[in-house]
Amino acid sequence: MQAIEILERLIGFPSVVGTPNHEIVGWIRQYLQLHGIATAEIAGPEGDRSNLFATIGPKETPGYILSGHMDVVPAAEGGWSSDPFCLRAEKDRLYGRGTTDMKGFLAVVLAAVPALAATRLRRPIHLAFSYDEEAGCRGVPHMIARLPELCAHPLGAIIGEPSGMRAIRAHKGKAAARLTIRGRSGHSSRPDQGLNAIHAMAEILACASAEAGRLTQGPFEHVFEPPYSSLQVGTLKGGQAVNIIPDSCEAEFEARAISGIDPAALLTPLRAVAEALAQRGFGSEWRELSAYPALSLAADAPLARLLGELTGIEPLAAVSYGTEAGLFQRAGVDAIICGPGDIARAHRPDEFILASEIQACQSMIEALAGHCTV
Ligand SMILES: [Zn+2]
């Protein structure tokens, strides 16, 4: 099957983040099996979705991981000119949800499988396809945890997120959390008998904005824009009516960290303020929604040099979006981002990829296969 034909099949599965993914996993498994490639399905704790891992070549030898996610963001935003889950070709453009982010990469990798399987690879190429990446890389950690039993420690992981086929060495880490504060309801005329959950949340919000301001003072990592870690309050919900004491308030926070800083730790001061509210009778529940560390690969790392050779372009220092690359790096596997398409087209109506971008990615995979043969 040609890459575009495979892309058409993949786009047809509405594998929206946060939903079961048996259909797309089943199709990819079957395709790989057809070419004699064994697969390992690595289920997550949700019970209805899984990652997929496969190896082409000698698995006892260190090789390279091609990593991508099978989930896509929802396509309910409106503004689509055609069915987002039906690939539409118009001149050089291929439209559909996930064409760029990032089923285009998966399609190229899968299209290369027959040729790779027919090659005597000296080093293996692994396929690591994950679920729920769009919810903050929730699926891939379960696969990374199983790597030691799946293959010899890899030389590197290439994350095929859209980068215009220019490799990228760094991104910030990210953590997101939801805080629910519970107070006691009552008539607003008797504040002495209630516990106002919104007033209590205001203390956390003040802490968040103070911390956000403090982070602008450094530490700095100048490859990023802005060059410092950051945090923000993203959502806030609470209260029923102006004359009722609100008994509940919920807020979501997100932190983005430069390398060397744990993004979840940036939210610790907020959590501490929330926990202190217990002394005044409030209840609080802190739930971590997602977290992944920053990526930072040295310019002279073997993987960075390899990608420079494979693509013919010097890798870029950093990008503002995040990926699972930081998780691979934390597990001791060097990682780099390199995939077809433009991130500016992701998460938007009429998302598309160019046929020429698919070809550029095919060239990179062929060059990688060549590198793994000699
Ligand atoms: Zn993506």
Short mmCIF file of C-alpha atoms and ligand atoms in Angstrom, two decimals:
data_model
loop_
_atom_site.label_atom_id
_atom_site.label_comp_id
_atom_site.label_asym_id
_atom_site.label_seq_id
_atom_site.Cartn_x
_atom_site.Cartn_y
_atom_site.Cartn_z
CA MET A 1 0.00 0.00 0.00
CA GLN A 2 1.17 3.50 -0.80
CA ALA A 3 1.51 6.03 2.02
CA ILE A 4 -1.46 8.08 0.81
CA GLU A 5 -3.66 4.99 0.63
CA ILE A 6 -2.67 4.09 4.19
CA LEU A 7 -3.28 7.68 5.29
CA GLU A 8 -6.77 7.46 3.85
CA ARG A 9 -7.44 4.36 5.98
CA LEU A 10 -5.99 5.93 9.13
CA ILE A 11 -7.96 9.17 8.72
CA GLY A 12 -11.14 7.06 8.39
CA PHE A 13 -10.79 5.94 12.02
CA PRO A 14 -12.11 8.77 14.23
CA SER A 15 -9.51 7.95 16.88
CA VAL A 16 -10.31 11.01 18.96
CA VAL A 17 -8.26 11.49 22.12
CA GLY A 18 -9.89 10.05 25.24
CA THR A 19 -11.90 7.38 23.41
CA PRO A 20 -11.34 3.62 22.88
CA ASN A 21 -8.92 2.92 20.03
CA HIS A 22 -9.37 -0.79 19.20
CA GLU A 23 -10.35 -0.09 15.61
CA ILE A 24 -7.23 1.76 14.53
CA VAL A 25 -4.97 -0.51 16.61
CA GLY A 26 -6.60 -3.59 15.09
CA TRP A 27 -6.14 -2.32 11.54
CA ILE A 28 -2.46 -1.43 12.04
CA ARG A 29 -1.79 -4.79 13.76
CA GLN A 30 -3.37 -6.66 10.90
CA TYR A 31 -1.37 -4.67 8.35
CA LEU A 32 1.89 -5.40 10.17
CA GLN A 33 1.04 -9.08 10.59
CA LEU A 34 0.37 -9.28 6.86
CA HIS A 35 4.01 -8.27 6.36
CA GLY A 36 5.28 -10.77 8.90
CA ILE A 37 5.86 -8.24 11.68
CA ALA A 38 4.88 -9.28 15.22
CA THR A 39 3.28 -6.61 17.36
CA ALA A 40 2.87 -6.07 21.08
CA GLU A 41 -0.29 -4.35 22.21
CA ILE A 42 0.35 -2.48 25.45
CA ALA A 43 -2.90 -1.57 27.13
CA GLY A 44 -3.28 1.35 29.47
CA PRO A 45 -5.12 1.37 32.82
CA GLU A 46 -8.26 2.70 31.08
CA GLY A 47 -8.87 -0.85 29.79
CA ASP A 48 -10.28 0.17 26.42
CA ARG A 49 -7.25 1.58 24.60
CA SER A 50 -3.69 0.57 23.91
CA ASN A 51 -0.28 1.42 22.50
CA LEU A 52 1.29 -0.62 19.74
CA PHE A 53 4.95 -1.66 19.56
CA ALA A 54 6.64 -3.56 16.74
CA THR A 55 10.21 -4.33 15.75
CA ILE A 56 11.64 -4.81 12.28
CA GLY A 57 15.10 -6.33 12.37
CA PRO A 58 17.17 -7.87 15.19
CA LYS A 59 15.53 -6.83 18.47
CA GLU A 60 18.53 -7.89 20.59
CA THR A 61 20.61 -5.15 18.91
CA PRO A 62 20.21 -1.44 19.80
CA GLY A 63 18.22 0.38 17.14
CA TYR A 64 15.93 3.33 16.53
CA ILE A 65 12.37 4.01 17.60
CA LEU A 66 9.91 5.77 15.31
CA SER A 67 7.34 7.21 17.69
CA GLY A 68 3.95 8.71 16.91
CA HIS A 69 0.45 8.94 18.31
CA MET A 70 -2.67 7.34 16.88
CA ASP A 71 -5.11 9.75 18.56
CA VAL A 72 -6.27 13.05 17.11
CA VAL A 73 -7.93 16.12 18.62
CA PRO A 74 -11.72 16.30 18.11
CA ALA A 75 -12.97 17.80 14.87
CA ALA A 76 -16.05 19.52 16.30
CA GLU A 77 -14.66 23.04 15.95
CA GLY A 78 -16.64 23.81 12.79
CA GLY A 79 -15.17 25.44 9.71
CA TRP A 80 -14.39 22.15 7.96
CA SER A 81 -15.07 22.21 4.22
CA SER A 82 -15.61 18.44 4.18
CA ASP A 83 -15.89 15.41 6.49
CA PRO A 84 -12.76 15.61 8.69
CA PHE A 85 -12.63 11.80 8.94
CA CYS A 86 -12.64 11.26 5.19
CA LEU A 87 -9.39 12.07 3.38
CA ARG A 88 -9.95 14.65 0.66
CA ALA A 89 -7.28 15.36 -1.94
CA GLU A 90 -7.17 18.73 -3.67
CA LYS A 91 -4.14 19.34 -5.86
CA ASP A 92 -1.09 18.78 -3.64
CA ARG A 93 -3.11 19.01 -0.41
CA LEU A 94 -4.56 16.11 1.58
CA TYR A 95 -7.23 17.27 4.02
CA GLY A 96 -8.45 15.47 7.13
CA ARG A 97 -8.23 15.45 10.93
CA GLY A 98 -4.81 14.12 11.81
CA THR A 99 -3.23 14.43 8.36
CA THR A 100 -0.50 16.62 9.85
CA ASP A 101 -0.85 15.74 13.54
CA MET A 102 0.18 13.03 13.01
CA LYS A 103 -1.22 10.20 10.96
CA GLY A 104 0.82 11.42 7.97
CA PHE A 105 3.96 10.28 9.75
CA LEU A 106 2.35 6.96 10.77
CA ALA A 107 1.29 6.36 7.16
CA VAL A 108 4.81 6.95 5.84
CA VAL A 109 6.28 4.61 8.46
CA LEU A 110 3.72 1.89 7.70
CA ALA A 111 4.21 2.27 3.94
CA ALA A 112 7.93 1.67 4.46
CA VAL A 113 7.35 -1.59 6.35
CA PRO A 114 7.37 -4.01 3.37
CA ALA A 115 10.70 -2.61 2.12
CA LEU A 116 12.17 -2.57 5.64
CA ALA A 117 11.04 -6.15 6.24
CA ALA A 118 12.73 -7.21 2.99
CA THR A 119 15.99 -5.49 3.96
CA ARG A 120 18.66 -7.17 6.08
CA LEU A 121 18.72 -4.54 8.80
CA ARG A 122 21.80 -4.68 10.97
CA ARG A 123 20.10 -2.42 13.50
CA PRO A 124 16.37 -2.69 14.17
CA ILE A 125 13.72 -0.07 13.56
CA HIS A 126 10.95 -0.05 16.15
CA LEU A 127 7.47 1.33 15.72
CA ALA A 128 6.06 2.89 18.90
CA PHE A 129 2.52 4.12 18.29
CA SER A 130 0.77 5.58 21.33
CA TYR A 131 -2.71 6.64 22.45
CA ASP A 132 -4.03 9.81 24.13
CA GLU A 133 -0.96 11.91 23.38
CA GLU A 134 -3.28 14.87 22.90
CA ALA A 135 -4.37 14.59 26.54
CA GLY A 136 -0.78 15.16 27.66
CA CYS A 137 1.06 11.99 26.58
CA ARG A 138 -1.05 9.66 28.72
CA GLY A 139 -0.55 6.47 26.76
CA VAL A 140 3.14 6.38 25.91
CA PRO A 141 4.53 6.09 29.49
CA HIS A 142 3.04 2.59 29.74
CA MET A 143 4.92 1.59 26.58
CA ILE A 144 8.18 3.23 27.67
CA ALA A 145 7.97 1.32 30.98
CA ARG A 146 7.94 -1.94 29.01
CA LEU A 147 10.86 -1.05 26.68
CA PRO A 148 13.47 -3.14 28.56
CA GLU A 149 11.52 -6.33 27.82
CA LEU A 150 10.55 -5.30 24.28
CA CYS A 151 13.99 -4.55 22.83
CA ALA A 152 17.65 -3.84 23.48
CA HIS A 153 18.17 -0.33 24.85
CA PRO A 154 17.57 1.89 21.79
CA LEU A 155 20.11 4.31 20.34
CA GLY A 156 17.45 6.93 19.88
CA ALA A 157 13.80 7.80 19.33
CA ILE A 158 12.54 9.92 16.46
CA ILE A 159 9.23 11.57 17.32
CA GLY A 160 7.35 12.28 14.10
CA GLU A 161 5.46 15.37 15.25
CA PRO A 162 5.08 17.95 12.47
CA SER A 163 8.35 19.84 12.17
CA GLY A 164 8.59 20.39 8.42
CA MET A 165 11.12 17.50 8.41
CA ARG A 166 13.66 19.66 10.20
CA ALA A 167 14.82 17.91 13.37
CA ILE A 168 14.23 19.70 16.69
CA ARG A 169 16.38 19.19 19.78
CA ALA A 170 14.42 20.82 22.59
CA HIS A 171 11.00 21.66 23.97
CA LYS A 172 9.64 22.66 27.36
CA GLY A 173 8.12 20.23 29.83
CA LYS A 174 4.50 20.55 30.88
CA ALA A 175 2.23 19.62 33.78
CA ALA A 176 -1.49 20.18 34.18
CA ALA A 177 -3.63 19.73 37.28
CA ARG A 178 -7.19 20.29 38.47
CA LEU A 179 -8.01 21.56 41.94
CA THR A 180 -11.46 21.26 43.51
CA ILE A 181 -12.18 23.12 46.72
CA ARG A 182 -15.21 22.19 48.81
CA GLY A 183 -16.74 24.59 51.32
CA ARG A 184 -20.20 24.78 52.88
CA SER A 185 -23.28 26.24 51.21
CA GLY A 186 -25.82 28.56 52.80
CA HIS A 187 -27.78 31.79 52.35
CA SER A 188 -25.51 34.65 51.45
CA SER A 189 -27.00 36.69 54.33
CA ARG A 190 -25.34 34.25 56.79
CA PRO A 191 -21.67 34.06 55.73
CA ASP A 192 -20.89 33.13 59.35
CA GLN A 193 -22.58 29.75 58.78
CA GLY A 194 -21.00 28.86 55.44
CA LEU A 195 -17.59 28.34 53.88
CA ASN A 196 -17.16 30.24 50.63
CA ALA A 197 -15.24 27.98 48.22
CA ILE A 198 -14.67 30.77 45.69
CA HIS A 199 -13.13 33.05 48.33
CA ALA A 200 -10.83 30.18 49.27
CA MET A 201 -9.91 29.58 45.62
CA ALA A 202 -9.01 33.27 45.32
CA GLU A 203 -6.05 32.57 47.60
CA ILE A 204 -4.81 29.87 45.22
CA LEU A 205 -5.33 32.18 42.25
CA ALA A 206 -3.32 34.93 43.95
CA CYS A 207 -0.55 32.41 44.57
CA ALA A 208 -0.67 31.34 40.91
CA SER A 209 -0.32 34.85 39.56
CA ALA A 210 2.46 35.65 42.06
CA GLU A 211 4.33 32.49 41.01
CA ALA A 212 3.81 33.31 37.32
CA GLY A 213 5.37 36.72 37.92
CA ARG A 214 8.25 35.26 39.90
CA LEU A 215 9.07 32.80 37.08
CA THR A 216 9.62 35.65 34.61
CA GLN A 217 12.68 36.56 36.71
CA GLY A 218 14.42 33.31 35.69
CA PRO A 219 16.11 30.90 35.55
CA PHE A 220 16.41 31.31 31.79
CA GLU A 221 17.06 29.01 28.86
CA HIS A 222 17.45 31.26 25.89
CA VAL A 223 16.52 28.78 23.17
CA PHE A 224 12.88 29.20 24.25
CA GLU A 225 10.36 31.94 23.74
CA PRO A 226 9.76 33.09 26.42
CA PRO A 227 13.11 31.96 27.89
CA TYR A 228 11.65 31.12 31.34
CA SER A 229 9.25 28.60 32.86
CA SER A 230 5.64 29.73 33.14
CA LEU A 231 2.33 28.83 34.71
CA GLN A 232 -1.25 29.91 34.38
CA VAL A 233 -4.82 29.38 35.56
CA GLY A 234 -6.65 28.05 32.51
CA THR A 235 -10.20 27.43 33.70
CA LEU A 236 -12.33 28.44 36.68
CA LYS A 237 -15.79 27.18 37.67
CA GLY A 238 -17.90 27.81 40.73
CA GLY A 239 -21.09 29.17 42.26
CA GLN A 240 -24.79 28.80 41.52
CA ALA A 241 -26.38 32.17 42.29
CA VAL A 242 -25.37 35.52 43.66
CA ASN A 243 -27.23 34.94 46.92
CA ILE A 244 -25.94 31.44 47.65
CA ILE A 245 -22.63 30.76 49.39
CA PRO A 246 -20.71 28.66 46.84
CA ASP A 247 -19.80 25.27 48.26
CA SER A 248 -17.51 24.25 45.43
CA CYS A 249 -14.96 25.83 43.11
CA GLU A 250 -12.77 24.16 40.52
CA ALA A 251 -9.75 25.48 38.64
CA GLU A 252 -7.23 24.01 36.21
CA PHE A 253 -3.58 24.99 36.18
CA GLU A 254 -0.81 24.41 33.69
CA ALA A 255 2.94 24.86 34.06
CA ARG A 256 5.59 24.80 31.34
CA ALA A 257 9.18 24.22 32.38
CA ILE A 258 12.58 24.83 30.83
CA SER A 259 14.95 21.87 31.00
CA GLY A 260 16.21 20.77 34.40
CA ILE A 261 12.99 21.86 36.10
CA ASP A 262 10.20 19.44 36.98
CA PRO A 263 7.01 21.02 35.58
CA ALA A 264 4.85 19.41 38.28
CA ALA A 265 7.06 20.99 40.95
CA LEU A 266 6.13 24.46 39.61
CA LEU A 267 2.57 23.78 40.79
CA THR A 268 3.63 22.67 44.30
CA PRO A 269 3.21 26.13 45.93
CA LEU A 270 -0.44 26.18 44.76
CA ARG A 271 -1.01 22.74 46.15
CA ALA A 272 0.47 23.77 49.49
CA VAL A 273 -1.92 26.75 49.79
CA ALA A 274 -4.84 24.40 48.97
CA GLU A 275 -3.80 21.89 51.61
CA ALA A 276 -3.50 24.62 54.25
CA LEU A 277 -7.20 25.43 53.71
CA ALA A 278 -8.05 22.21 55.57
CA GLN A 279 -7.27 23.99 58.85
CA ARG A 280 -10.22 26.29 58.18
CA GLY A 281 -12.61 23.45 57.36
CA PHE A 282 -12.32 23.38 53.57
CA GLY A 283 -11.85 20.20 51.63
CA SER A 284 -9.56 20.10 48.62
CA GLU A 285 -8.79 17.59 45.92
CA TRP A 286 -5.72 17.91 43.70
CA ARG A 287 -5.67 15.82 40.55
CA GLU A 288 -2.71 15.68 38.20
CA LEU A 289 -4.06 15.64 34.63
CA SER A 290 -0.86 15.14 32.67
CA ALA A 291 2.87 15.74 32.82
CA TYR A 292 5.92 15.26 30.66
CA PRO A 293 9.45 16.56 31.09
CA ALA A 294 11.32 18.96 28.84
CA LEU A 295 13.43 17.68 25.96
CA SER A 296 17.01 18.78 25.65
CA LEU A 297 19.35 17.01 23.25
CA ALA A 298 22.86 18.40 22.76
CA ALA A 299 23.76 19.66 19.29
CA ASP A 300 26.66 17.19 19.15
CA ALA A 301 24.66 14.17 20.39
CA PRO A 302 24.97 11.24 17.93
CA LEU A 303 21.19 11.30 17.31
CA ALA A 304 21.22 15.04 16.48
CA ARG A 305 24.12 14.52 14.08
CA LEU A 306 22.38 11.52 12.50
CA LEU A 307 19.17 13.49 11.86
CA GLY A 308 21.23 16.31 10.37
CA GLU A 309 22.67 13.78 7.92
CA LEU A 310 19.34 12.05 7.18
CA THR A 311 17.47 15.29 6.47
CA GLY A 312 20.33 17.35 5.08
CA ILE A 313 19.39 20.22 7.42
CA GLU A 314 20.98 21.27 10.71
CA PRO A 315 18.54 20.46 13.59
CA LEU A 316 16.66 23.40 15.09
CA ALA A 317 17.39 24.26 18.73
CA ALA A 318 13.85 24.42 20.13
CA VAL A 319 10.09 24.63 19.59
CA SER A 320 7.26 25.82 21.80
CA TYR A 321 5.02 22.73 21.62
CA GLY A 322 5.63 19.57 23.63
CA THR A 323 5.87 15.88 22.77
CA GLU A 324 6.67 12.49 24.29
CA ALA A 325 10.36 13.09 23.45
CA GLY A 326 11.03 14.26 27.02
CA LEU A 327 9.59 10.99 28.38
CA PHE A 328 11.92 8.90 26.22
CA GLN A 329 14.85 11.04 27.30
CA ARG A 330 13.91 10.59 30.98
CA ALA A 331 13.98 6.81 30.34
CA GLY A 332 17.55 7.17 29.09
CA VAL A 333 16.74 7.10 25.38
CA ASP A 334 17.99 10.06 23.33
CA ALA A 335 15.08 11.63 21.48
CA ILE A 336 14.54 14.17 18.73
CA ILE A 337 11.49 15.50 16.88
CA CYS A 338 11.28 15.16 13.11
CA GLY A 339 8.10 14.72 11.11
CA PRO A 340 6.21 15.91 8.06
CA GLY A 341 3.82 18.86 7.99
CA ASP A 342 3.55 22.21 9.70
CA ILE A 343 2.45 22.40 13.35
CA ALA A 344 0.56 25.63 12.50
CA ARG A 345 -1.98 23.47 10.60
CA ALA A 346 -2.58 21.13 13.54
CA HIS A 347 -5.71 21.39 15.75
CA ARG A 348 -7.44 23.56 13.13
CA PRO A 349 -10.28 23.06 10.65
CA ASP A 350 -9.18 21.94 7.20
CA GLU A 351 -5.96 20.45 8.59
CA PHE A 352 -3.90 19.20 5.66
CA ILE A 353 -0.57 17.75 4.66
CA LEU A 354 1.18 18.16 1.34
CA ALA A 355 2.00 15.15 -0.81
CA SER A 356 5.50 16.62 -1.11
CA GLU A 357 5.83 16.56 2.69
CA ILE A 358 4.90 12.88 2.70
CA GLN A 359 7.65 12.31 0.12
CA ALA A 360 10.22 14.22 2.19
CA CYS A 361 9.41 12.01 5.16
CA GLN A 362 9.71 8.90 2.98
CA SER A 363 13.22 10.02 1.99
CA MET A 364 14.21 10.37 5.65
CA ILE A 365 12.91 6.89 6.53
CA GLU A 366 14.75 5.42 3.51
CA ALA A 367 17.94 7.17 4.60
CA LEU A 368 17.46 5.81 8.13
CA ALA A 369 17.00 2.31 6.74
CA GLY A 370 20.23 2.79 4.78
CA HIS A 371 21.98 3.86 7.99
CA CYS A 372 20.67 0.74 9.75
CA THR A 373 21.86 -1.56 6.96
CA VAL A 374 25.50 -0.57 6.66
ZN ZN B 1 0.73 15.45 17.76
#
